[in-house]
Short mmCIF file of C-alpha atoms and ligand atoms in Angstrom, two decimals:
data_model
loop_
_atom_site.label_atom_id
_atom_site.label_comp_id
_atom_site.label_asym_id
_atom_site.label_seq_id
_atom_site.Cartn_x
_atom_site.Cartn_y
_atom_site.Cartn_z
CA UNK F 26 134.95 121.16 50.73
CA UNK F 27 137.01 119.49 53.54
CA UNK F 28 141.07 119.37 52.61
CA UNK F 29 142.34 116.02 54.09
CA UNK F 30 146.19 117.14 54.63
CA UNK F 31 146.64 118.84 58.03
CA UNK F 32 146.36 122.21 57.89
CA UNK F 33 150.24 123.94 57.25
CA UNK F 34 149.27 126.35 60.28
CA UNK F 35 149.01 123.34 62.73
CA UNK F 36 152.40 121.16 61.32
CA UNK F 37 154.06 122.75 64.02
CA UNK F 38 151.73 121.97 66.44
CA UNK F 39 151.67 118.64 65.42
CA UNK F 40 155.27 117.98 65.99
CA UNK F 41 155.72 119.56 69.33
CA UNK F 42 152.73 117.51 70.98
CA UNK F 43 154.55 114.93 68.95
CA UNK F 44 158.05 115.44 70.89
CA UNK F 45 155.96 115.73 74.01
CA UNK F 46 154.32 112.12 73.50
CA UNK F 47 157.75 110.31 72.04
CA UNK F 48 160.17 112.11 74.81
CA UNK F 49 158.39 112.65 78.06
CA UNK F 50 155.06 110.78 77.70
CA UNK F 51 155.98 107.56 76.32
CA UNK F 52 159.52 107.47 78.82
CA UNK F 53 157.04 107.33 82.09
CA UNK F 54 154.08 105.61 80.80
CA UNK F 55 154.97 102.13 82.80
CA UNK F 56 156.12 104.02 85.87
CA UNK F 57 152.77 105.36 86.04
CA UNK F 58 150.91 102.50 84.89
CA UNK F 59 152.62 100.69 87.95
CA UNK F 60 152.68 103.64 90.23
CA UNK F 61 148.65 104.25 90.46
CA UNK F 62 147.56 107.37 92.12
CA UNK F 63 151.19 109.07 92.30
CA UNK F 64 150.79 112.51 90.54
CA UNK F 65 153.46 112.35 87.69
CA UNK F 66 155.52 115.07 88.45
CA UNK F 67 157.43 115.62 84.54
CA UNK F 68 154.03 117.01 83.76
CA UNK F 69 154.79 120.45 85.87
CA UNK F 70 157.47 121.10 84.09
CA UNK F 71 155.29 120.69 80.51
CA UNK F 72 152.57 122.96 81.99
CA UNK F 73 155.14 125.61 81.94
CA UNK F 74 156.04 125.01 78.19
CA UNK F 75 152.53 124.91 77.46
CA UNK F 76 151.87 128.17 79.36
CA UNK F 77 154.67 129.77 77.16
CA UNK F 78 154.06 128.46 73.84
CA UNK F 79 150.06 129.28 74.16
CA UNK F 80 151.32 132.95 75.55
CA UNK F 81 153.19 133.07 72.15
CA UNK F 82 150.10 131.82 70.47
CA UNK F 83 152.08 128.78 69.00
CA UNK F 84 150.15 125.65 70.69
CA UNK F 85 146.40 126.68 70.23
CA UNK F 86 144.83 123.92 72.05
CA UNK F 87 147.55 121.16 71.98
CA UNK F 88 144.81 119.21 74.31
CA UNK F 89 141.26 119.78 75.69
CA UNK F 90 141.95 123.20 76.81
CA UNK F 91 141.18 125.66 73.87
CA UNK F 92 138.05 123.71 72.35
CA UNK F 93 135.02 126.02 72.12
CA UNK F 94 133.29 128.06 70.00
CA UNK F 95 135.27 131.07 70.44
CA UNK F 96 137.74 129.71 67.45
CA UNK F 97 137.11 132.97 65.87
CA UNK F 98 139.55 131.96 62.87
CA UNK F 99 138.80 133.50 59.59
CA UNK F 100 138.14 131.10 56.91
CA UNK F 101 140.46 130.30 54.23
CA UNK F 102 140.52 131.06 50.30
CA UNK F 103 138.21 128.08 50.28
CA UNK F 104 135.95 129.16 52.54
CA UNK F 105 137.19 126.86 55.36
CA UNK F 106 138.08 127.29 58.65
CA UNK F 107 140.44 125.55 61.22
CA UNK F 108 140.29 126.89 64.52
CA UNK F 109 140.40 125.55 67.72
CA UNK F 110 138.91 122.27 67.61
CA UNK F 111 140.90 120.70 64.55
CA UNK F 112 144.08 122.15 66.59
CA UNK F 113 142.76 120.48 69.94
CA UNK F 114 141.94 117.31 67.92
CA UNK F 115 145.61 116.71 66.22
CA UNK F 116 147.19 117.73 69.51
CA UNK F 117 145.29 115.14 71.09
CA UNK F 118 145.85 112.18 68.61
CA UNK F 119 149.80 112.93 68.93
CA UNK F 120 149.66 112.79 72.46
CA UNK F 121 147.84 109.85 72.50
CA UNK F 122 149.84 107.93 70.73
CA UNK F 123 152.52 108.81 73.73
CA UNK F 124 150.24 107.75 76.32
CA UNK F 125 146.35 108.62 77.32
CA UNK F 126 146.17 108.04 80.58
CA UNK F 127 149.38 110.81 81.07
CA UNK F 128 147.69 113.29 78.63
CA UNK F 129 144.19 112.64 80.44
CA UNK F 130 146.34 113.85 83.64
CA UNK F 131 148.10 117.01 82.08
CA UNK F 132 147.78 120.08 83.75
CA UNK F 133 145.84 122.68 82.20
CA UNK F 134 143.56 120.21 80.19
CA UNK F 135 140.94 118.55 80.91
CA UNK F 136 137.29 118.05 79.11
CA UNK F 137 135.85 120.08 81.78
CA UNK F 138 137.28 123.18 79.62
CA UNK F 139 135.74 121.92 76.50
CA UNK F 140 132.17 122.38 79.10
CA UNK F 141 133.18 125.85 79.75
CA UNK F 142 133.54 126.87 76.57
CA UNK F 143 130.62 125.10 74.76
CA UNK F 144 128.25 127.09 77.34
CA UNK F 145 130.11 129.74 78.65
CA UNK F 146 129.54 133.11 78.66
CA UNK F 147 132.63 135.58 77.87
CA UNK F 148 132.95 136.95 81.32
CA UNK F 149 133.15 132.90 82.33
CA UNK F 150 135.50 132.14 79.44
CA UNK F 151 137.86 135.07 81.16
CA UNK F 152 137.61 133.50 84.67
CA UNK F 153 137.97 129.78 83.87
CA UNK F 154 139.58 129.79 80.82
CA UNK F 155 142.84 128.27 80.96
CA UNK F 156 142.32 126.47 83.93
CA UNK F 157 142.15 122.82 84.85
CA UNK F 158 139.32 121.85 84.69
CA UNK F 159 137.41 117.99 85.20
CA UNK F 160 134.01 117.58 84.47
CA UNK F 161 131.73 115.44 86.75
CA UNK F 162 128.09 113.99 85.37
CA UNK F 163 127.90 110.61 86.88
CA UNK F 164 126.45 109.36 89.85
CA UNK F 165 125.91 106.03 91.28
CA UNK F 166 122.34 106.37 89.82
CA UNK F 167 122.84 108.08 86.94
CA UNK F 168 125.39 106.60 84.19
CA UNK F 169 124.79 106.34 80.09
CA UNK F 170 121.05 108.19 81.26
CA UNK F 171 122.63 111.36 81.92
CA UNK F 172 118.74 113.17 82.75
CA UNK F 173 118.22 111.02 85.89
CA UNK F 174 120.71 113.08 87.92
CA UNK F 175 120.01 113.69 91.30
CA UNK F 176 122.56 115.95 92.37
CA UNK F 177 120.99 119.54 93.10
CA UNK F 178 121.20 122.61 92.72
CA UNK F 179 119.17 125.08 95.12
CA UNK F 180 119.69 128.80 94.77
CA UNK F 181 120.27 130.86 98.62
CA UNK F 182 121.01 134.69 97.75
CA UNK F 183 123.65 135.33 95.71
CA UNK F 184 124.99 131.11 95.96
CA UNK F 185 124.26 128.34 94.85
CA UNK F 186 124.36 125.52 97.02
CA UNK F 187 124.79 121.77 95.59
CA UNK F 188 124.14 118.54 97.29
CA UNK F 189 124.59 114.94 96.26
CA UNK F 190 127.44 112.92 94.56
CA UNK F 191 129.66 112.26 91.59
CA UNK F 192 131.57 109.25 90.51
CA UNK F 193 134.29 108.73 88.75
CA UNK F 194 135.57 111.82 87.70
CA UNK F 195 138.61 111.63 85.76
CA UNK F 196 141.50 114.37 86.92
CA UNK F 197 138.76 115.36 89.68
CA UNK F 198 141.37 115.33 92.53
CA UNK F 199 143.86 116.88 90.61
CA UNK F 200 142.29 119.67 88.24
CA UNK F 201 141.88 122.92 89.79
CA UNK F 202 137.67 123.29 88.74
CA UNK F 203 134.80 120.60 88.26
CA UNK F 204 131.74 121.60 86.01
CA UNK F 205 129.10 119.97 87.96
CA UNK F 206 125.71 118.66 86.60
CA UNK F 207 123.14 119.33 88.66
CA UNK F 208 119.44 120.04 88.40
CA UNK F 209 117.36 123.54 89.76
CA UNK F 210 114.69 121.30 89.97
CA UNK F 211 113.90 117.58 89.80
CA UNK F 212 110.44 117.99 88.50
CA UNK F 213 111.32 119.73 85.69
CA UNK F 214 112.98 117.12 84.11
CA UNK F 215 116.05 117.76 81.96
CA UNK F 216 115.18 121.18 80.91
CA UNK F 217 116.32 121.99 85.29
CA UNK F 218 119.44 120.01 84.60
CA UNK F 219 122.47 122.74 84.45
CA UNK F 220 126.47 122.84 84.81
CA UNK F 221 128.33 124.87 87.16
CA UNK F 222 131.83 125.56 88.09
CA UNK F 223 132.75 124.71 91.69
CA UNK F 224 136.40 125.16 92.77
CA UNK F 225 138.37 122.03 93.57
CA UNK F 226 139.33 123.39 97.17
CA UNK F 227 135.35 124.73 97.61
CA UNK F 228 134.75 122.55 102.12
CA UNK F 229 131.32 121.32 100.59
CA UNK F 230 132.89 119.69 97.68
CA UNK F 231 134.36 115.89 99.55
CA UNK F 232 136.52 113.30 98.41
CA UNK F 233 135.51 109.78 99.16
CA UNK F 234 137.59 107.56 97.25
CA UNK F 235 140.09 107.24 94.01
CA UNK F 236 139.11 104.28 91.86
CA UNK F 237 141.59 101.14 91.07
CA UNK F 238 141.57 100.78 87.22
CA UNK F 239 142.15 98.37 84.49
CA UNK F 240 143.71 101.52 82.18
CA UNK F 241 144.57 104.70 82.09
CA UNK F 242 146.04 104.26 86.01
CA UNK F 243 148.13 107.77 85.63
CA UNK F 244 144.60 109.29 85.70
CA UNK F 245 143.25 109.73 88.57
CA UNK F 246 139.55 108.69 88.86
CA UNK F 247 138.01 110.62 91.83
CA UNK F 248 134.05 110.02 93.91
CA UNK F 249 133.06 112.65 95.53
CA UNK F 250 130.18 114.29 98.06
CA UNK F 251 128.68 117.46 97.48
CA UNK F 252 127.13 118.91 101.26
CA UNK F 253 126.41 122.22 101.03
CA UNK F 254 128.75 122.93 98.32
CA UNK F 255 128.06 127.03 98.10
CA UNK F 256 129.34 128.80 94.85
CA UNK F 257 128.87 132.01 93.58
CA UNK F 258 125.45 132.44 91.70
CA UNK F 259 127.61 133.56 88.65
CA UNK F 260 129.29 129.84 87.94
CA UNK F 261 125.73 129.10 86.49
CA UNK F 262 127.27 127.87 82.69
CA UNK F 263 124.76 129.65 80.42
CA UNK F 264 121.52 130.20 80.93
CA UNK F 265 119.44 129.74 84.23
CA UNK F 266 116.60 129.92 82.65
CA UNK F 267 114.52 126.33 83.23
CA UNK F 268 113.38 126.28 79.13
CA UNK F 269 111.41 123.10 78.41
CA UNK F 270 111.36 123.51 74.70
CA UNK F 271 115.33 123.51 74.49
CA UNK F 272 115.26 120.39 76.92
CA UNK F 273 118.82 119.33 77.26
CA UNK F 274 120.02 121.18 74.72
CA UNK F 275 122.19 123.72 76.92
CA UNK F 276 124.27 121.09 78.55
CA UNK F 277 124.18 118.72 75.96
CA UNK F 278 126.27 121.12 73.71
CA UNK F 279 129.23 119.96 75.73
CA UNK F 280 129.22 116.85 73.90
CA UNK F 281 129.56 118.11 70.15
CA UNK F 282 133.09 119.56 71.48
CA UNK F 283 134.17 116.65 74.01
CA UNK F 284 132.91 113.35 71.14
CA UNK F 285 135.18 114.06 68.46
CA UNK F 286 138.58 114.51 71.16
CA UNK F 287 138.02 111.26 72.88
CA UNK F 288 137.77 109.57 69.51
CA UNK F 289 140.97 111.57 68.65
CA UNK F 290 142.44 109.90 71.42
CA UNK F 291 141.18 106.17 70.34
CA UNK F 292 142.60 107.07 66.73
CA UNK F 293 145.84 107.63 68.56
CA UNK F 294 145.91 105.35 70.85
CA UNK F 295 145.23 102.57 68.21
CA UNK F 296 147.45 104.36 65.55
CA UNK F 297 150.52 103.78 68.21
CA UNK F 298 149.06 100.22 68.14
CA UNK F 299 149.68 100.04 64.15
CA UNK F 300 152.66 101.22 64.26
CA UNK F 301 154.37 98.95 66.79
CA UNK F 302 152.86 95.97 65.27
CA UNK F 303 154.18 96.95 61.99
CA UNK F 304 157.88 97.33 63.29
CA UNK F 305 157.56 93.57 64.73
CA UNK F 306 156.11 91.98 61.67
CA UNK F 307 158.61 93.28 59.83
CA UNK F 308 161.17 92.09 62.25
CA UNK F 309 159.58 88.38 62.26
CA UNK F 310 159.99 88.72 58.43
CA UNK F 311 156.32 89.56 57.44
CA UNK F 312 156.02 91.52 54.34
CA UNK F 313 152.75 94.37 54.13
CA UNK F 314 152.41 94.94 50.14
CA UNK F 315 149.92 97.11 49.34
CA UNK F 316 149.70 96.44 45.57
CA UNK F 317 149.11 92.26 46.57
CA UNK F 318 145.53 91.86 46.67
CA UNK F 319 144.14 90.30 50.52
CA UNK F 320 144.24 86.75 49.04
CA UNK F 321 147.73 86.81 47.77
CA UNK F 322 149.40 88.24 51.35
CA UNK F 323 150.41 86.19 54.00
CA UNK F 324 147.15 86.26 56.23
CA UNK F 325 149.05 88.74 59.10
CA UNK F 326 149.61 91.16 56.44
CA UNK F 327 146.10 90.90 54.77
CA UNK F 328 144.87 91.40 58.73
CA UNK F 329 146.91 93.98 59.17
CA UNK F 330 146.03 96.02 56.22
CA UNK F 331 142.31 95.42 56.90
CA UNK F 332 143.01 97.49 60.20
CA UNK F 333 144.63 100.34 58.94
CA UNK F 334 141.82 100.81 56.44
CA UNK F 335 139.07 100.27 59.56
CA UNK F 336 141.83 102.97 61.05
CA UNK F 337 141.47 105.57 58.39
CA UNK F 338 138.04 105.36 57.63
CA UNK F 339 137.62 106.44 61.95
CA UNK F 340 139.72 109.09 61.62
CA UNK F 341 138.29 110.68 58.45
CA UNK F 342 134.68 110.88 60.68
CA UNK F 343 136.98 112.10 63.45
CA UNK F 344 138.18 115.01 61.66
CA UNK F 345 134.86 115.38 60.05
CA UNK F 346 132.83 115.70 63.25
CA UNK F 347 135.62 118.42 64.78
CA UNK F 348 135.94 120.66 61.57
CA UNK F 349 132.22 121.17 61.44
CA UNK F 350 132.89 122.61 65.01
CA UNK F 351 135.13 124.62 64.06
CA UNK F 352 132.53 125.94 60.88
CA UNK F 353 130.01 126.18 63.00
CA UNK F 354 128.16 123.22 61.38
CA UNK F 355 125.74 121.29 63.62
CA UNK F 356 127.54 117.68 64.22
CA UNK F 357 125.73 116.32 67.17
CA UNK F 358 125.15 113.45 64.71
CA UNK F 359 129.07 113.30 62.91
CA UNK F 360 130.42 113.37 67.23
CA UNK F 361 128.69 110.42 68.00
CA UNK F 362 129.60 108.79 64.73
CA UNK F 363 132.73 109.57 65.04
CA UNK F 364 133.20 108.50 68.33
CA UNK F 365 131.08 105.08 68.17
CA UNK F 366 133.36 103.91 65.01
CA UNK F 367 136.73 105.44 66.33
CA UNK F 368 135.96 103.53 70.06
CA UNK F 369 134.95 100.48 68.56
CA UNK F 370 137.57 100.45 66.01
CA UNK F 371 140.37 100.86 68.38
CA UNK F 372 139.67 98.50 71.19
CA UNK F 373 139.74 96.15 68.43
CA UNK F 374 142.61 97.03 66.84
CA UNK F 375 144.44 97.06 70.16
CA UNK F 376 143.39 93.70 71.21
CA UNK F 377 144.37 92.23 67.14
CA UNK F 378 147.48 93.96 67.33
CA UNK F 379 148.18 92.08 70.91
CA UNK F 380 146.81 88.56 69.08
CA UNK F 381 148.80 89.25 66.18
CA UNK F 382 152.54 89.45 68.19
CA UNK F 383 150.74 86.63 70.38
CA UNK F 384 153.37 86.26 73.32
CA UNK F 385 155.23 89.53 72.71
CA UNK F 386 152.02 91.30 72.62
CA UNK F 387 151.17 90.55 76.04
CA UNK F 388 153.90 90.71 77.82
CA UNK F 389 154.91 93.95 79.25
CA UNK F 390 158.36 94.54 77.77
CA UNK F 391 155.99 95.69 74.95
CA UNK F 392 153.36 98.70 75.88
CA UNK F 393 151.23 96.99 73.60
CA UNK F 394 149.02 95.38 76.16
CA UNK F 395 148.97 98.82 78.14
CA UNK F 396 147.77 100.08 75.35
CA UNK F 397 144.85 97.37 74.97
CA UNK F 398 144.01 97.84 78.47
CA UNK F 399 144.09 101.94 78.37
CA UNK F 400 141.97 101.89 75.31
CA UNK F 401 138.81 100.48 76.40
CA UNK F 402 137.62 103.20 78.38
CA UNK F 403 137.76 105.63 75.15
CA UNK F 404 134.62 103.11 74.44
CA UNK F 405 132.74 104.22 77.27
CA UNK F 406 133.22 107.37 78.94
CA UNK F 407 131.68 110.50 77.14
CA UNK F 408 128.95 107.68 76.09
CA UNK F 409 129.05 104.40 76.00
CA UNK F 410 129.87 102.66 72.28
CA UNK F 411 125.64 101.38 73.20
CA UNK F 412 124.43 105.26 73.47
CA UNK F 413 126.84 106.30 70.66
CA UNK F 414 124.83 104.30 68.21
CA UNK F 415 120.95 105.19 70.13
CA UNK F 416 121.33 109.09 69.63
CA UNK F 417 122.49 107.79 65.86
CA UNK F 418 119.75 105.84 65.38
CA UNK F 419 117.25 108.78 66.97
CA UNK F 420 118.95 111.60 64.53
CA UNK F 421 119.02 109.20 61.56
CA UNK F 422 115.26 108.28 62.22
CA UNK F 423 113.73 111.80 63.79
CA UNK F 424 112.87 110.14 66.98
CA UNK F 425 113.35 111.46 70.18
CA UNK F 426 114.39 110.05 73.33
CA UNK F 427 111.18 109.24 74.63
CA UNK F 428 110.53 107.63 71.69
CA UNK F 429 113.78 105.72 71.07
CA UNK F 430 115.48 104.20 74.30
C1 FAD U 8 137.84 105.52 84.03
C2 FAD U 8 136.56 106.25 83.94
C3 FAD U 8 136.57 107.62 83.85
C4 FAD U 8 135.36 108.33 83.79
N1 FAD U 8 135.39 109.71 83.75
C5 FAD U 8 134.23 110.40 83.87
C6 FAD U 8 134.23 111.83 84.00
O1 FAD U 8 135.27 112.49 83.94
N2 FAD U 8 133.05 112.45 84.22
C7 FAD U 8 131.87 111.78 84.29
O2 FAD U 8 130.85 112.40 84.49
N3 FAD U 8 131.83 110.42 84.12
C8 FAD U 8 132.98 109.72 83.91
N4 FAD U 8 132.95 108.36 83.80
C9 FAD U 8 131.67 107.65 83.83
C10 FAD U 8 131.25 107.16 82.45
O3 FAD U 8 130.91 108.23 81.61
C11 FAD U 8 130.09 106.17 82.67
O4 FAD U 8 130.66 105.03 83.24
C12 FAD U 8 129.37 105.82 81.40
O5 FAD U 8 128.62 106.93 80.96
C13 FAD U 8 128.44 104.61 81.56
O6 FAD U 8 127.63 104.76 82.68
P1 FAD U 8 127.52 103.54 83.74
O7 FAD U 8 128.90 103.15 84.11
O8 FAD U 8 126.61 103.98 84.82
O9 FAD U 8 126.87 102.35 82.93
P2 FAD U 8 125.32 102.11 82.62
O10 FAD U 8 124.67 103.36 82.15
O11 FAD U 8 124.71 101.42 83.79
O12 FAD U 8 125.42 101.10 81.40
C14 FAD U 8 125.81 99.73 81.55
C15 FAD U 8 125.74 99.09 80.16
O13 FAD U 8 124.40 99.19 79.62
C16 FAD U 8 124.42 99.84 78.36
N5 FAD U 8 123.23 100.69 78.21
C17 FAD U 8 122.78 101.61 79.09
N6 FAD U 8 121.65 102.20 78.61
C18 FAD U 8 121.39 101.63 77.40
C19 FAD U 8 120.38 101.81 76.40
N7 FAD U 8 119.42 102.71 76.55
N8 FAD U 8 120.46 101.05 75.29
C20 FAD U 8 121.45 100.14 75.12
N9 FAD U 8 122.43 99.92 76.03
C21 FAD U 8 122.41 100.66 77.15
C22 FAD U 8 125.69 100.68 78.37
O14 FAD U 8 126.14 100.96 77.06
C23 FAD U 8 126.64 99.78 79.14
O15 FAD U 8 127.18 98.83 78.27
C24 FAD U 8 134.14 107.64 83.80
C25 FAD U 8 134.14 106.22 83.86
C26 FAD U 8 135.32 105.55 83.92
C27 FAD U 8 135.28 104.04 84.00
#
């Protein structure tokens, strides 16, 4: 049975990430917005709190970085357990609501970890854990069809050398380790296709250009070349076995972890939205009454409560999708729910919320249109809203990808 309070254990959690997002986040989020490409520099200093506070085991996986299976957290009276994906997940929707594009920047983090530990083996988890770490899958051929990579991965001695090319890779400049897609062999179809950790300062590994953005502009959003990128033979993630019957199963893991954070971040993103639009209808004199049925409010409040409910209703498949990580449930399906109705749900709460304050809204005294413009990409990257609602479809209907495209 799933409780729907937050878990005592994590209140704590909650309000630090909380602080983090109200005091420091929130304080530089138009410097940064304006100041594309300049690494925010306050975030140094919070790596060393986090450091601390995860040494003293209080901030289990404020962010991306402790996501994985190795929650090892015994289960409750219930039978329930809350480990390391639930923590992540709160983390993440507090420091969202401070600002995305600096948490998608903050050292430490990074999805990339949420790769390591999804296929990771323990030795791995030892070396990389902890570290920054971005994750790179696209390619200028290879988008929302993640099996057409070209990128390979050809094995000399004890290396591995990779050649080809990745674009847009969010933190890839800045993180300290990029899990790589790439394929042992092209002919062997997505079964060949297999992540592996190459070292941000690894000669073979090129930057060609950081990408101008609509949102999240504190993030940096890095291309890059791979020419005889050599890395040990031993930053293989999992298996390197080619096993045709598992397909993409391996790599594809990732995404059960990574799904249910970025909707975590929409939920807070959008929640922040809520919030702020809240504060200035009440200020313009509008009155939200909850026991008024829709047809007896003034129409902003009936809109307005119509959102929050479209709010909740994401978040509940948000924490849904992350606590049967964390109980070792399969929820391929419950990510990509979660993350299809939490995208969708706030980009359009965002862009209400800017209708609704109409002039205020817009202008940027408010953070309200940052916010509609940093949201949108929580729609598309880690699957578009599109493939969200194919690999539904497919799981609802038993089909597989060759059948269902
Ligand atoms: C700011 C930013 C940060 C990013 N960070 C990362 C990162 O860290 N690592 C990384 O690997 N990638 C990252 N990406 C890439 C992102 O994941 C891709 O942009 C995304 O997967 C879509 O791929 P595409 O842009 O090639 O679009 P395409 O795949 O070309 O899709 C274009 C449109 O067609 C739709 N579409 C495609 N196929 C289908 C289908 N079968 N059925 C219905 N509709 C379909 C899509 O939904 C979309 O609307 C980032 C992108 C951005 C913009």
């Amino acid at each position: 049975m799933i409780n729907l309070e937050t878990p005592k254990k994590f209140e704590f959690l909650v309000g630090q990430a909380h602080q983090v997002a109200s005091e420091i986040f929130r304080s530089n989020s138009r410097k940064y917005d304006g100041d594309e490409h300049s690494y925010p520099k306050e975030l140094d200093m919070l790596a060393a709190v986090i450091d601390g506070m995860n040494e003293g085991g209080a901030l289990s996986g404020a962010g991306a970085g402790g996501v994985g299976e190795g929650n090892g957290k015994k289960p409750d009276r219930d039978g329930n357990r809350n480990g390391s994906n639930i923590a992540s997940l709160l983390g993440l929707i507090e420091l969202s609501w401070g600002d995305v594009g600096l948490l998608l920047t903050m050292p430490r983090q990074g999805l990339g970890q949420a790769a390591i530990a999804a296929v990771a083996n323990e030795q791995q988890l030892k070396r990389f854990g902890g570290k920054w770490a971005a994750m790179a899958i696209t390619e200028p051929e290879a988008g929302s069809d993640s099996a057409a990579i070209r990128t390979t991965a050809t094995l000399e001695g004890d290396e591995y050398v990779l050649n080809g090319e990745k674009i847009f890779v969010t933190a890839g400049d800045r993180a300290e380790l990029i899990v790589v897609w790439a394929t042992l062999d092209r002919k062997q179809g997505r079964a060949a296709i297999k992540s592996f950790v190459v070292e941000r300062d690894n000669a073979g590994l090129i930057l060609e250009r950081l990408e101008h953005k609509l949102g999240i502009r504190a993030s940096d959003t890095a291309d890059f070349r791979l020419e005889n990128c050599r890395i040990p033979k031993d930053n293989l993630l999992g298996s390197p076995e080619i096993e045709p019957k598992r397909g993409f199963a391996g790599v594809m893991q990732t995404f059960d972890n990574t799904r249910p954070l970025v909707a975590g971040m929409a939920i807070g993103v959008s929640r922040a939205c809520l919030e702020r639009t809240r504060e200035l209808l009440t200020e313009a004199g509008v009155e939200i009454d909850y026991d008024l049925p829709p047809h007896a409010q003034v129409a902003a409040a009936s809109e307005f409560i119509a959102m929050e409910s479209d709010w909740e209703a994401a978040r509940l498949l948000t924490m849904q999708a992350a606590w049967m990580a964390d109980n070792k449930k399969p929820n391929s399906l419950q990510a990509s729910m979660a993350k299809a109705k939490a995208g969708r749900t706030a980009t359009d709460i965002a862009l209400r919320c800017v209708a609704l304050c109409g002039s205020i809204g817009y202008g940027e005294r408010e953070l309200l249109e940052k916010w509609a413009r940093d949201v949108k990409i929580l729609d598309l990257f880690e699957g578009t809203q599109q493939i969200q609602l194919l690999i539904v479809a497919r799981q609802l209907l038993g089909k597989t990808s060759a059948e269902l495209k």
